[in-house]
């Protein structure tokens, strides 16, 4: 159980680790940056064991996936970052400058479709000269877990002291008071071992992949787990859960899907970059 003392200890440990974390900072303008954290190459077991509480069949069967090194946004894309990129040259589609329901420059952008998230990545790539995109769901889960096999990267349960979700109890942990809205992306000051924040809750995060109802179709582990087959081409994968979600939906292995045109007040994204 993640108590307040444990949360403070985790935050202190993160601050001590920060110098060892490899990252680069993308300067969008003089006062706005995008922090990208290095995710080292490695192999992990994707999915959840059948014994995990609130586990669904869509999270199995478990299988090994080899991931190549990449960089991932330390936080979900913020409204300030979105507004800046929405103001640069269009690639394929227009972007509304301020689409979010819960306003705040350092809150995650939400109410953006998968297509709009892709347009953001394309504009960011053109503006910076780097190759930005959405993570595959395998990359997302690998980055979230950081080698852990527990339901959450910080342990076997979750509390409202470490994440923004609906406050329900999980695995005997205490219930908490739901905020019923997004929080700033640095609100909890807690990161996983790779230095990533807000991987559980706040907003669902779009992934690159098309939706598949299980991993029965999985291709070889050497392909980063990407799924672009045409089983259900009108839905895309989302990960991480949100402020509205039950704790079970915020687990590392939990996966859901929306139509790529969907815009919700608990749906955002974060970006990856293969090379700095």
PDB file of N, CA and C in Angstrom, residues 117-221:
ATOM      1  N   UNK A 117      -4.019  14.008 -32.107  1.00  0.00           N
ATOM      2  CA  UNK A 117      -2.757  13.685 -31.442  1.00  0.00           C
ATOM      3  C   UNK A 117      -1.669  13.368 -32.462  1.00  0.00           C
ATOM      4  N   UNK A 118      -2.042  12.655 -33.522  1.00  0.00           N
ATOM      5  CA  UNK A 118      -1.088  12.352 -34.597  1.00  0.00           C
ATOM      6  C   UNK A 118      -0.659  13.636 -35.303  1.00  0.00           C
ATOM      7  N   UNK A 119      -1.604  14.544 -35.558  1.00  0.00           N
ATOM      8  CA  UNK A 119      -1.268  15.825 -36.177  1.00  0.00           C
ATOM      9  C   UNK A 119      -0.301  16.611 -35.290  1.00  0.00           C
ATOM     10  N   UNK A 120      -0.525  16.593 -33.992  1.00  0.00           N
ATOM     11  CA  UNK A 120       0.398  17.246 -33.056  1.00  0.00           C
ATOM     12  C   UNK A 120       1.802  16.688 -33.231  1.00  0.00           C
ATOM     13  N   UNK A 121       1.925  15.360 -33.281  1.00  0.00           N
ATOM     14  CA  UNK A 121       3.240  14.730 -33.437  1.00  0.00           C
ATOM     15  C   UNK A 121       3.886  15.108 -34.763  1.00  0.00           C
ATOM     16  N   UNK A 122       3.086  15.175 -35.821  1.00  0.00           N
ATOM     17  CA  UNK A 122       3.621  15.549 -37.131  1.00  0.00           C
ATOM     18  C   UNK A 122       4.121  16.992 -37.129  1.00  0.00           C
ATOM     19  N   UNK A 123       3.352  17.882 -36.542  1.00  0.00           N
ATOM     20  CA  UNK A 123       3.778  19.288 -36.466  1.00  0.00           C
ATOM     21  C   UNK A 123       5.021  19.440 -35.598  1.00  0.00           C
ATOM     22  N   UNK A 124       5.048  18.732 -34.477  1.00  0.00           N
ATOM     23  CA  UNK A 124       6.205  18.794 -33.589  1.00  0.00           C
ATOM     24  C   UNK A 124       7.452  18.275 -34.301  1.00  0.00           C
ATOM     25  N   UNK A 125       7.298  17.219 -35.078  1.00  0.00           N
ATOM     26  CA  UNK A 125       8.424  16.665 -35.838  1.00  0.00           C
ATOM     27  C   UNK A 125       8.942  17.669 -36.853  1.00  0.00           C
ATOM     28  N   UNK A 126       8.031  18.296 -37.578  1.00  0.00           N
ATOM     29  CA  UNK A 126       8.424  19.290 -38.581  1.00  0.00           C
ATOM     30  C   UNK A 126       9.105  20.486 -37.928  1.00  0.00           C
ATOM     31  N   UNK A 127       8.568  20.910 -36.795  1.00  0.00           N
ATOM     32  CA  UNK A 127       9.095  22.099 -36.113  1.00  0.00           C
ATOM     33  C   UNK A 127      10.487  21.861 -35.531  1.00  0.00           C
ATOM     34  N   UNK A 128      10.734  20.653 -35.019  1.00  0.00           N
ATOM     35  CA  UNK A 128      11.982  20.372 -34.304  1.00  0.00           C
ATOM     36  C   UNK A 128      13.019  19.631 -35.138  1.00  0.00           C
ATOM     37  N   UNK A 129      12.578  18.980 -36.214  1.00  0.00           N
ATOM     38  CA  UNK A 129      13.497  18.159 -36.995  1.00  0.00           C
ATOM     39  C   UNK A 129      13.733  16.783 -36.406  1.00  0.00           C
ATOM     40  N   UNK A 130      12.977  16.417 -35.379  1.00  0.00           N
ATOM     41  CA  UNK A 130      13.064  15.080 -34.790  1.00  0.00           C
ATOM     42  C   UNK A 130      11.804  14.293 -35.130  1.00  0.00           C
ATOM     43  N   UNK A 131      11.867  12.989 -34.943  1.00  0.00           N
ATOM     44  CA  UNK A 131      10.749  12.124 -35.302  1.00  0.00           C
ATOM     45  C   UNK A 131       9.915  11.790 -34.063  1.00  0.00           C
ATOM     46  N   UNK A 132       8.836  12.544 -33.863  1.00  0.00           N
ATOM     47  CA  UNK A 132       7.935  12.309 -32.740  1.00  0.00           C
ATOM     48  C   UNK A 132       6.727  11.489 -33.182  1.00  0.00           C
ATOM     49  N   UNK A 133       6.164  10.743 -32.236  1.00  0.00           N
ATOM     50  CA  UNK A 133       4.980   9.956 -32.530  1.00  0.00           C
ATOM     51  C   UNK A 133       4.311   9.503 -31.249  1.00  0.00           C
ATOM     52  N   UNK A 134       3.269   8.688 -31.392  1.00  0.00           N
ATOM     53  CA  UNK A 134       2.607   8.070 -30.254  1.00  0.00           C
ATOM     54  C   UNK A 134       3.299   6.752 -29.935  1.00  0.00           C
ATOM     55  N   UNK A 135       3.321   6.341 -28.674  1.00  0.00           N
ATOM     56  CA  UNK A 135       3.921   5.047 -28.339  1.00  0.00           C
ATOM     57  C   UNK A 135       3.039   3.894 -28.785  1.00  0.00           C
ATOM     58  N   UNK A 136       3.662   2.756 -29.079  1.00  0.00           N
ATOM     59  CA  UNK A 136       2.876   1.537 -29.189  1.00  0.00           C
ATOM     60  C   UNK A 136       2.402   1.182 -27.784  1.00  0.00           C
ATOM     61  N   UNK A 137       1.380   0.339 -27.679  1.00  0.00           N
ATOM     62  CA  UNK A 137       0.946  -0.006 -26.332  1.00  0.00           C
ATOM     63  C   UNK A 137       1.995  -0.854 -25.622  1.00  0.00           C
ATOM     64  N   UNK A 138       2.812  -1.594 -26.363  1.00  0.00           N
ATOM     65  CA  UNK A 138       3.906  -2.342 -25.738  1.00  0.00           C
ATOM     66  C   UNK A 138       4.949  -1.387 -25.168  1.00  0.00           C
ATOM     67  N   UNK A 139       5.303  -0.363 -25.932  1.00  0.00           N
ATOM     68  CA  UNK A 139       6.238   0.643 -25.426  1.00  0.00           C
ATOM     69  C   UNK A 139       5.663   1.332 -24.199  1.00  0.00           C
ATOM     70  N   UNK A 140       4.365   1.633 -24.241  1.00  0.00           N
ATOM     71  CA  UNK A 140       3.725   2.310 -23.110  1.00  0.00           C
ATOM     72  C   UNK A 140       3.800   1.440 -21.853  1.00  0.00           C
ATOM     73  N   UNK A 141       3.421   0.167 -21.964  1.00  0.00           N
ATOM     74  CA  UNK A 141       3.418  -0.697 -20.781  1.00  0.00           C
ATOM     75  C   UNK A 141       4.829  -0.943 -20.255  1.00  0.00           C
ATOM     76  N   UNK A 142       5.773  -1.131 -21.158  1.00  0.00           N
ATOM     77  CA  UNK A 142       7.171  -1.317 -20.757  1.00  0.00           C
ATOM     78  C   UNK A 142       7.669  -0.095 -19.986  1.00  0.00           C
ATOM     79  N   UNK A 143       7.382   1.087 -20.515  1.00  0.00           N
ATOM     80  CA  UNK A 143       7.812   2.327 -19.866  1.00  0.00           C
ATOM     81  C   UNK A 143       7.124   2.514 -18.522  1.00  0.00           C
ATOM     82  N   UNK A 144       5.877   2.106 -18.425  1.00  0.00           N
ATOM     83  CA  UNK A 144       5.132   2.227 -17.174  1.00  0.00           C
ATOM     84  C   UNK A 144       5.675   1.278 -16.111  1.00  0.00           C
ATOM     85  N   UNK A 145       5.904   0.038 -16.493  1.00  0.00           N
ATOM     86  CA  UNK A 145       6.291  -0.987 -15.517  1.00  0.00           C
ATOM     87  C   UNK A 145       7.693  -0.775 -14.944  1.00  0.00           C
ATOM     88  N   UNK A 146       8.624  -0.357 -15.751  1.00  0.00           N
ATOM     89  CA  UNK A 146      10.025  -0.204 -15.320  1.00  0.00           C
ATOM     90  C   UNK A 146      10.542  -1.455 -14.605  1.00  0.00           C
ATOM     91  N   UNK A 147      10.199  -2.609 -15.141  1.00  0.00           N
ATOM     92  CA  UNK A 147      10.668  -3.859 -14.561  1.00  0.00           C
ATOM     93  C   UNK A 147       9.777  -4.441 -13.488  1.00  0.00           C
ATOM     94  N   UNK A 148       8.728  -3.739 -13.082  1.00  0.00           N
ATOM     95  CA  UNK A 148       7.836  -4.254 -12.042  1.00  0.00           C
ATOM     96  C   UNK A 148       6.845  -5.248 -12.633  1.00  0.00           C
ATOM     97  N   UNK A 149       6.316  -6.118 -11.782  1.00  0.00           N
ATOM     98  CA  UNK A 149       5.281  -7.072 -12.187  1.00  0.00           C
ATOM     99  C   UNK A 149       4.022  -6.905 -11.347  1.00  0.00           C
ATOM    100  N   UNK A 150       3.992  -5.884 -10.515  1.00  0.00           N
ATOM    101  CA  UNK A 150       2.826  -5.585  -9.684  1.00  0.00           C
ATOM    102  C   UNK A 150       1.769  -4.844 -10.510  1.00  0.00           C
ATOM    103  N   UNK A 151       0.533  -4.749 -10.019  1.00  0.00           N
ATOM    104  CA  UNK A 151      -0.506  -4.062 -10.789  1.00  0.00           C
ATOM    105  C   UNK A 151      -0.169  -2.612 -11.130  1.00  0.00           C
ATOM    106  N   UNK A 152       0.580  -1.934 -10.262  1.00  0.00           N
ATOM    107  CA  UNK A 152       0.978  -0.544 -10.476  1.00  0.00           C
ATOM    108  C   UNK A 152       2.492  -0.443 -10.323  1.00  0.00           C
ATOM    109  N   UNK A 153       3.097   0.533 -10.959  1.00  0.00           N
ATOM    110  CA  UNK A 153       4.558   0.604 -10.864  1.00  0.00           C
ATOM    111  C   UNK A 153       5.030   0.913  -9.457  1.00  0.00           C
ATOM    112  N   UNK A 154       4.123   1.464  -8.611  1.00  0.00           N
ATOM    113  CA  UNK A 154       4.520   1.742  -7.230  1.00  0.00           C
ATOM    114  C   UNK A 154       4.050   0.675  -6.257  1.00  0.00           C
ATOM    115  N   UNK A 155       3.503  -0.443  -6.736  1.00  0.00           N
ATOM    116  CA  UNK A 155       3.152  -1.523  -5.831  1.00  0.00           C
ATOM    117  C   UNK A 155       1.858  -2.230  -6.164  1.00  0.00           C
ATOM    118  N   UNK A 156       1.286  -2.871  -5.140  1.00  0.00           N
ATOM    119  CA  UNK A 156       0.114  -3.721  -5.328  1.00  0.00           C
ATOM    120  C   UNK A 156      -1.206  -2.976  -5.261  1.00  0.00           C
ATOM    121  N   UNK A 157      -1.196  -1.736  -4.802  1.00  0.00           N
ATOM    122  CA  UNK A 157      -2.432  -0.971  -4.749  1.00  0.00           C
ATOM    123  C   UNK A 157      -2.154   0.487  -5.091  1.00  0.00           C
ATOM    124  N   UNK A 158      -3.185   1.302  -5.012  1.00  0.00           N
ATOM    125  CA  UNK A 158      -3.122   2.698  -5.437  1.00  0.00           C
ATOM    126  C   UNK A 158      -3.961   3.527  -4.474  1.00  0.00           C
ATOM    127  N   UNK A 159      -3.556   4.751  -4.211  1.00  0.00           N
ATOM    128  CA  UNK A 159      -4.332   5.658  -3.372  1.00  0.00           C
ATOM    129  C   UNK A 159      -4.384   7.028  -4.030  1.00  0.00           C
ATOM    130  N   UNK A 160      -5.281   7.864  -3.542  1.00  0.00           N
ATOM    131  CA  UNK A 160      -5.405   9.217  -4.091  1.00  0.00           C
ATOM    132  C   UNK A 160      -4.259  10.127  -3.651  1.00  0.00           C
ATOM    133  N   UNK A 161      -3.342   9.619  -2.845  1.00  0.00           N
ATOM    134  CA  UNK A 161      -2.146  10.383  -2.492  1.00  0.00           C
ATOM    135  C   UNK A 161      -1.062  10.264  -3.555  1.00  0.00           C
ATOM    136  N   UNK A 162      -1.218   9.294  -4.471  1.00  0.00           N
ATOM    137  CA  UNK A 162      -0.183   9.078  -5.489  1.00  0.00           C
ATOM    138  C   UNK A 162      -0.712   9.169  -6.914  1.00  0.00           C
ATOM    139  N   UNK A 163      -2.036   9.221  -7.093  1.00  0.00           N
ATOM    140  CA  UNK A 163      -2.594   9.242  -8.450  1.00  0.00           C
ATOM    141  C   UNK A 163      -3.993   9.845  -8.439  1.00  0.00           C
ATOM    142  N   UNK A 164      -4.424  10.316  -9.596  1.00  0.00           N
ATOM    143  CA  UNK A 164      -5.731  10.945  -9.772  1.00  0.00           C
ATOM    144  C   UNK A 164      -6.664   9.975 -10.486  1.00  0.00           C
ATOM    145  N   UNK A 165      -7.572   9.348  -9.715  1.00  0.00           N
ATOM    146  CA  UNK A 165      -8.562   8.406 -10.253  1.00  0.00           C
ATOM    147  C   UNK A 165      -9.835   8.580  -9.437  1.00  0.00           C
ATOM    148  N   UNK A 166     -10.766   7.632  -9.501  1.00  0.00           N
ATOM    149  CA  UNK A 166     -12.057   7.882  -8.860  1.00  0.00           C
ATOM    150  C   UNK A 166     -12.091   7.607  -7.362  1.00  0.00           C
ATOM    151  N   UNK A 167     -10.968   7.221  -6.782  1.00  0.00           N
ATOM    152  CA  UNK A 167     -10.868   7.093  -5.335  1.00  0.00           C
ATOM    153  C   UNK A 167     -11.326   5.777  -4.754  1.00  0.00           C
ATOM    154  N   UNK A 168     -11.813   4.851  -5.558  1.00  0.00           N
ATOM    155  CA  UNK A 168     -12.273   3.561  -5.050  1.00  0.00           C
ATOM    156  C   UNK A 168     -11.120   2.749  -4.479  1.00  0.00           C
ATOM    157  N   UNK A 169     -11.452   1.843  -3.563  1.00  0.00           N
ATOM    158  CA  UNK A 169     -10.453   0.975  -2.957  1.00  0.00           C
ATOM    159  C   UNK A 169     -10.018  -0.114  -3.930  1.00  0.00           C
ATOM    160  N   UNK A 170      -8.752  -0.510  -3.841  1.00  0.00           N
ATOM    161  CA  UNK A 170      -8.236  -1.616  -4.649  1.00  0.00           C
ATOM    162  C   UNK A 170      -7.349  -2.488  -3.771  1.00  0.00           C
ATOM    163  N   UNK A 171      -7.586  -3.797  -3.804  1.00  0.00           N
ATOM    164  CA  UNK A 171      -6.763  -4.781  -3.090  1.00  0.00           C
ATOM    165  C   UNK A 171      -6.629  -4.459  -1.604  1.00  0.00           C
ATOM    166  N   UNK A 172      -7.715  -4.019  -0.994  1.00  0.00           N
ATOM    167  CA  UNK A 172      -7.699  -3.733   0.432  1.00  0.00           C
ATOM    168  C   UNK A 172      -7.129  -2.392   0.810  1.00  0.00           C
ATOM    169  N   UNK A 173      -6.729  -1.603  -0.183  1.00  0.00           N
ATOM    170  CA  UNK A 173      -6.209  -0.269   0.093  1.00  0.00           C
ATOM    171  C   UNK A 173      -7.329   0.678   0.480  1.00  0.00           C
ATOM    172  N   UNK A 174      -7.006   1.826   1.047  1.00  0.00           N
ATOM    173  CA  UNK A 174      -8.039   2.771   1.478  1.00  0.00           C
ATOM    174  C   UNK A 174      -8.714   3.467   0.305  1.00  0.00           C
ATOM    175  N   UNK A 175      -9.980   3.780   0.485  1.00  0.00           N
ATOM    176  CA  UNK A 175     -10.671   4.622  -0.493  1.00  0.00           C
ATOM    177  C   UNK A 175     -10.260   6.070  -0.258  1.00  0.00           C
ATOM    178  N   UNK A 176     -10.370   6.876  -1.304  1.00  0.00           N
ATOM    179  CA  UNK A 176     -10.000   8.281  -1.186  1.00  0.00           C
ATOM    180  C   UNK A 176     -11.060   9.179  -1.781  1.00  0.00           C
ATOM    181  N   UNK A 177     -10.874  10.470  -1.652  1.00  0.00           N
ATOM    182  CA  UNK A 177     -11.820  11.453  -2.180  1.00  0.00           C
ATOM    183  C   UNK A 177     -11.474  11.750  -3.635  1.00  0.00           C
ATOM    184  N   UNK A 178     -12.378  11.477  -4.561  1.00  0.00           N
ATOM    185  CA  UNK A 178     -12.080  11.760  -5.971  1.00  0.00           C
ATOM    186  C   UNK A 178     -12.074  13.252  -6.256  1.00  0.00           C
ATOM    187  N   UNK A 179     -11.182  13.687  -7.125  1.00  0.00           N
ATOM    188  CA  UNK A 179     -11.100  15.099  -7.497  1.00  0.00           C
ATOM    189  C   UNK A 179     -12.097  15.464  -8.588  1.00  0.00           C
ATOM    190  N   UNK A 180     -12.470  14.488  -9.401  1.00  0.00           N
ATOM    191  CA  UNK A 180     -13.465  14.650 -10.470  1.00  0.00           C
ATOM    192  C   UNK A 180     -13.034  15.658 -11.533  1.00  0.00           C
ATOM    193  N   UNK A 181     -11.733  15.753 -11.748  1.00  0.00           N
ATOM    194  CA  UNK A 181     -11.193  16.625 -12.778  1.00  0.00           C
ATOM    195  C   UNK A 181      -9.719  16.272 -12.960  1.00  0.00           C
ATOM    196  N   UNK A 182      -9.077  16.849 -13.958  1.00  0.00           N
ATOM    197  CA  UNK A 182      -7.644  16.630 -14.120  1.00  0.00           C
ATOM    198  C   UNK A 182      -6.858  17.419 -13.077  1.00  0.00           C
ATOM    199  N   UNK A 183      -5.623  17.017 -12.876  1.00  0.00           N
ATOM    200  CA  UNK A 183      -4.686  17.752 -12.036  1.00  0.00           C
ATOM    201  C   UNK A 183      -3.501  18.191 -12.902  1.00  0.00           C
ATOM    202  N   UNK A 184      -2.737  19.191 -12.464  1.00  0.00           N
ATOM    203  CA  UNK A 184      -1.500  19.512 -13.184  1.00  0.00           C
ATOM    204  C   UNK A 184      -0.619  18.268 -13.297  1.00  0.00           C
ATOM    205  N   UNK A 185       0.150  18.181 -14.358  1.00  0.00           N
ATOM    206  CA  UNK A 185       0.903  16.953 -14.619  1.00  0.00           C
ATOM    207  C   UNK A 185       1.991  16.685 -13.581  1.00  0.00           C
ATOM    208  N   UNK A 186       2.410  17.697 -12.833  1.00  0.00           N
ATOM    209  CA  UNK A 186       3.414  17.498 -11.791  1.00  0.00           C
ATOM    210  C   UNK A 186       2.797  17.552 -10.394  1.00  0.00           C
ATOM    211  N   UNK A 187       1.504  17.328 -10.301  1.00  0.00           N
ATOM    212  CA  UNK A 187       0.760  17.518  -9.051  1.00  0.00           C
ATOM    213  C   UNK A 187       1.264  16.633  -7.916  1.00  0.00           C
ATOM    214  N   UNK A 188       1.526  15.356  -8.191  1.00  0.00           N
ATOM    215  CA  UNK A 188       1.889  14.419  -7.131  1.00  0.00           C
ATOM    216  C   UNK A 188       3.395  14.371  -6.878  1.00  0.00           C
ATOM    217  N   UNK A 189       4.188  14.829  -7.822  1.00  0.00           N
ATOM    218  CA  UNK A 189       5.634  14.830  -7.644  1.00  0.00           C
ATOM    219  C   UNK A 189       6.233  13.450  -7.505  1.00  0.00           C
ATOM    220  N   UNK A 190       5.572  12.444  -8.082  1.00  0.00           N
ATOM    221  CA  UNK A 190       6.027  11.059  -7.971  1.00  0.00           C
ATOM    222  C   UNK A 190       6.274  10.509  -9.366  1.00  0.00           C
ATOM    223  N   UNK A 191       7.420   9.877  -9.553  1.00  0.00           N
ATOM    224  CA  UNK A 191       7.769   9.300 -10.848  1.00  0.00           C
ATOM    225  C   UNK A 191       8.136   7.833 -10.680  1.00  0.00           C
ATOM    226  N   UNK A 192       8.074   7.080 -11.782  1.00  0.00           N
ATOM    227  CA  UNK A 192       8.544   5.700 -11.730  1.00  0.00           C
ATOM    228  C   UNK A 192      10.060   5.663 -11.902  1.00  0.00           C
ATOM    229  N   UNK A 193      10.623   4.477 -11.981  1.00  0.00           N
ATOM    230  CA  UNK A 193      12.082   4.334 -12.013  1.00  0.00           C
ATOM    231  C   UNK A 193      12.713   4.930 -13.258  1.00  0.00           C
ATOM    232  N   UNK A 194      11.945   5.101 -14.334  1.00  0.00           N
ATOM    233  CA  UNK A 194      12.463   5.754 -15.537  1.00  0.00           C
ATOM    234  C   UNK A 194      12.314   7.273 -15.475  1.00  0.00           C
ATOM    235  N   UNK A 195      11.582   7.778 -14.480  1.00  0.00           N
ATOM    236  CA  UNK A 195      11.381   9.215 -14.349  1.00  0.00           C
ATOM    237  C   UNK A 195      10.078   9.716 -14.930  1.00  0.00           C
ATOM    238  N   UNK A 196       9.151   8.812 -15.263  1.00  0.00           N
ATOM    239  CA  UNK A 196       7.869   9.186 -15.869  1.00  0.00           C
ATOM    240  C   UNK A 196       6.816   9.444 -14.798  1.00  0.00           C
ATOM    241  N   UNK A 197       6.011  10.474 -14.990  1.00  0.00           N
ATOM    242  CA  UNK A 197       4.951  10.842 -14.051  1.00  0.00           C
ATOM    243  C   UNK A 197       3.575  10.648 -14.685  1.00  0.00           C
ATOM    244  N   UNK A 198       2.568  10.458 -13.845  1.00  0.00           N
ATOM    245  CA  UNK A 198       1.168  10.357 -14.288  1.00  0.00           C
ATOM    246  C   UNK A 198       0.913   9.176 -15.215  1.00  0.00           C
ATOM    247  N   UNK A 199       1.607   8.058 -15.007  1.00  0.00           N
ATOM    248  CA  UNK A 199       1.344   6.877 -15.832  1.00  0.00           C
ATOM    249  C   UNK A 199       0.078   6.152 -15.377  1.00  0.00           C
ATOM    250  N   UNK A 200      -0.352   6.395 -14.150  1.00  0.00           N
ATOM    251  CA  UNK A 200      -1.600   5.822 -13.643  1.00  0.00           C
ATOM    252  C   UNK A 200      -2.584   6.957 -13.371  1.00  0.00           C
ATOM    253  N   UNK A 201      -3.688   7.020 -14.121  1.00  0.00           N
ATOM    254  CA  UNK A 201      -4.718   8.009 -13.872  1.00  0.00           C
ATOM    255  C   UNK A 201      -4.468   9.348 -14.539  1.00  0.00           C
ATOM    256  N   UNK A 202      -5.264  10.324 -14.176  1.00  0.00           N
ATOM    257  CA  UNK A 202      -5.324  11.691 -14.714  1.00  0.00           C
ATOM    258  C   UNK A 202      -6.006  11.694 -16.077  1.00  0.00           C
ATOM    259  N   UNK A 203      -5.326  11.260 -17.143  1.00  0.00           N
ATOM    260  CA  UNK A 203      -6.003  11.101 -18.440  1.00  0.00           C
ATOM    261  C   UNK A 203      -5.568   9.796 -19.092  1.00  0.00           C
ATOM    262  N   UNK A 204      -6.514   9.151 -19.783  1.00  0.00           N
ATOM    263  CA  UNK A 204      -6.157   8.057 -20.675  1.00  0.00           C
ATOM    264  C   UNK A 204      -5.179   8.597 -21.717  1.00  0.00           C
ATOM    265  N   UNK A 205      -4.327   7.716 -22.242  1.00  0.00           N
ATOM    266  CA  UNK A 205      -3.333   8.148 -23.216  1.00  0.00           C
ATOM    267  C   UNK A 205      -3.450   7.330 -24.504  1.00  0.00           C
ATOM    268  N   UNK A 206      -3.623   8.042 -25.609  1.00  0.00           N
ATOM    269  CA  UNK A 206      -3.690   7.398 -26.918  1.00  0.00           C
ATOM    270  C   UNK A 206      -2.389   6.645 -27.216  1.00  0.00           C
ATOM    271  N   UNK A 207      -2.518   5.479 -27.834  1.00  0.00           N
ATOM    272  CA  UNK A 207      -1.375   4.732 -28.351  1.00  0.00           C
ATOM    273  C   UNK A 207      -1.502   4.596 -29.864  1.00  0.00           C
ATOM    274  N   UNK A 208      -0.436   4.185 -30.493  1.00  0.00           N
ATOM    275  CA  UNK A 208      -0.401   4.054 -31.945  1.00  0.00           C
ATOM    276  C   UNK A 208      -1.303   2.930 -32.449  1.00  0.00           C
ATOM    277  N   UNK A 209      -1.437   1.861 -31.666  1.00  0.00           N
ATOM    278  CA  UNK A 209      -1.989   0.604 -32.156  1.00  0.00           C
ATOM    279  C   UNK A 209      -3.477   0.615 -32.460  1.00  0.00           C
ATOM    280  N   UNK A 210      -3.839  -0.217 -33.432  1.00  0.00           N
ATOM    281  CA  UNK A 210      -5.225  -0.609 -33.622  1.00  0.00           C
ATOM    282  C   UNK A 210      -5.611  -1.560 -32.492  1.00  0.00           C
ATOM    283  N   UNK A 211      -6.901  -1.571 -32.163  1.00  0.00           N
ATOM    284  CA  UNK A 211      -7.380  -2.398 -31.061  1.00  0.00           C
ATOM    285  C   UNK A 211      -7.520  -3.855 -31.480  1.00  0.00           C
ATOM    286  N   UNK A 212      -7.075  -4.756 -30.585  1.00  0.00           N
ATOM    287  CA  UNK A 212      -7.334  -6.180 -30.695  1.00  0.00           C
ATOM    288  C   UNK A 212      -7.862  -6.650 -29.350  1.00  0.00           C
ATOM    289  N   UNK A 213      -8.800  -7.576 -29.358  1.00  0.00           N
ATOM    290  CA  UNK A 213      -9.483  -7.963 -28.129  1.00  0.00           C
ATOM    291  C   UNK A 213      -8.635  -8.836 -27.209  1.00  0.00           C
ATOM    292  N   UNK A 214      -7.493  -9.331 -27.682  1.00  0.00           N
ATOM    293  CA  UNK A 214      -6.564 -10.077 -26.841  1.00  0.00           C
ATOM    294  C   UNK A 214      -5.204 -10.075 -27.519  1.00  0.00           C
ATOM    295  N   UNK A 215      -4.252 -10.772 -26.895  1.00  0.00           N
ATOM    296  CA  UNK A 215      -2.917 -10.876 -27.475  1.00  0.00           C
ATOM    297  C   UNK A 215      -2.714 -12.197 -28.212  1.00  0.00           C
ATOM    298  N   UNK A 216      -3.790 -12.930 -28.503  1.00  0.00           N
ATOM    299  CA  UNK A 216      -3.665 -14.224 -29.172  1.00  0.00           C
ATOM    300  C   UNK A 216      -2.994 -14.112 -30.531  1.00  0.00           C
ATOM    301  N   UNK A 217      -3.135 -12.975 -31.180  1.00  0.00           N
ATOM    302  CA  UNK A 217      -2.608 -12.763 -32.534  1.00  0.00           C
ATOM    303  C   UNK A 217      -1.171 -12.289 -32.531  1.00  0.00           C
ATOM    304  N   UNK A 218      -0.536 -12.138 -31.374  1.00  0.00           N
ATOM    305  CA  UNK A 218       0.717 -11.382 -31.276  1.00  0.00           C
ATOM    306  C   UNK A 218       1.790 -11.866 -32.232  1.00  0.00           C
ATOM    307  N   UNK A 219       2.512 -10.892 -32.782  1.00  0.00           N
ATOM    308  CA  UNK A 219       3.635 -11.181 -33.649  1.00  0.00           C
ATOM    309  C   UNK A 219       4.894 -11.356 -32.811  1.00  0.00           C
ATOM    310  N   UNK A 220       6.036 -11.525 -33.427  1.00  0.00           N
ATOM    311  CA  UNK A 220       7.257 -11.882 -32.720  1.00  0.00           C
ATOM    312  C   UNK A 220       7.703 -10.786 -31.763  1.00  0.00           C
ATOM    313  N   UNK A 221       8.378 -11.175 -30.655  1.00  0.00           N
ATOM    314  CA  UNK A 221       8.786 -10.198 -29.649  1.00  0.00           C
ATOM    315  C   UNK A 221       9.753  -9.138 -30.158  1.00  0.00           C
TER     316      UNK A 221
END
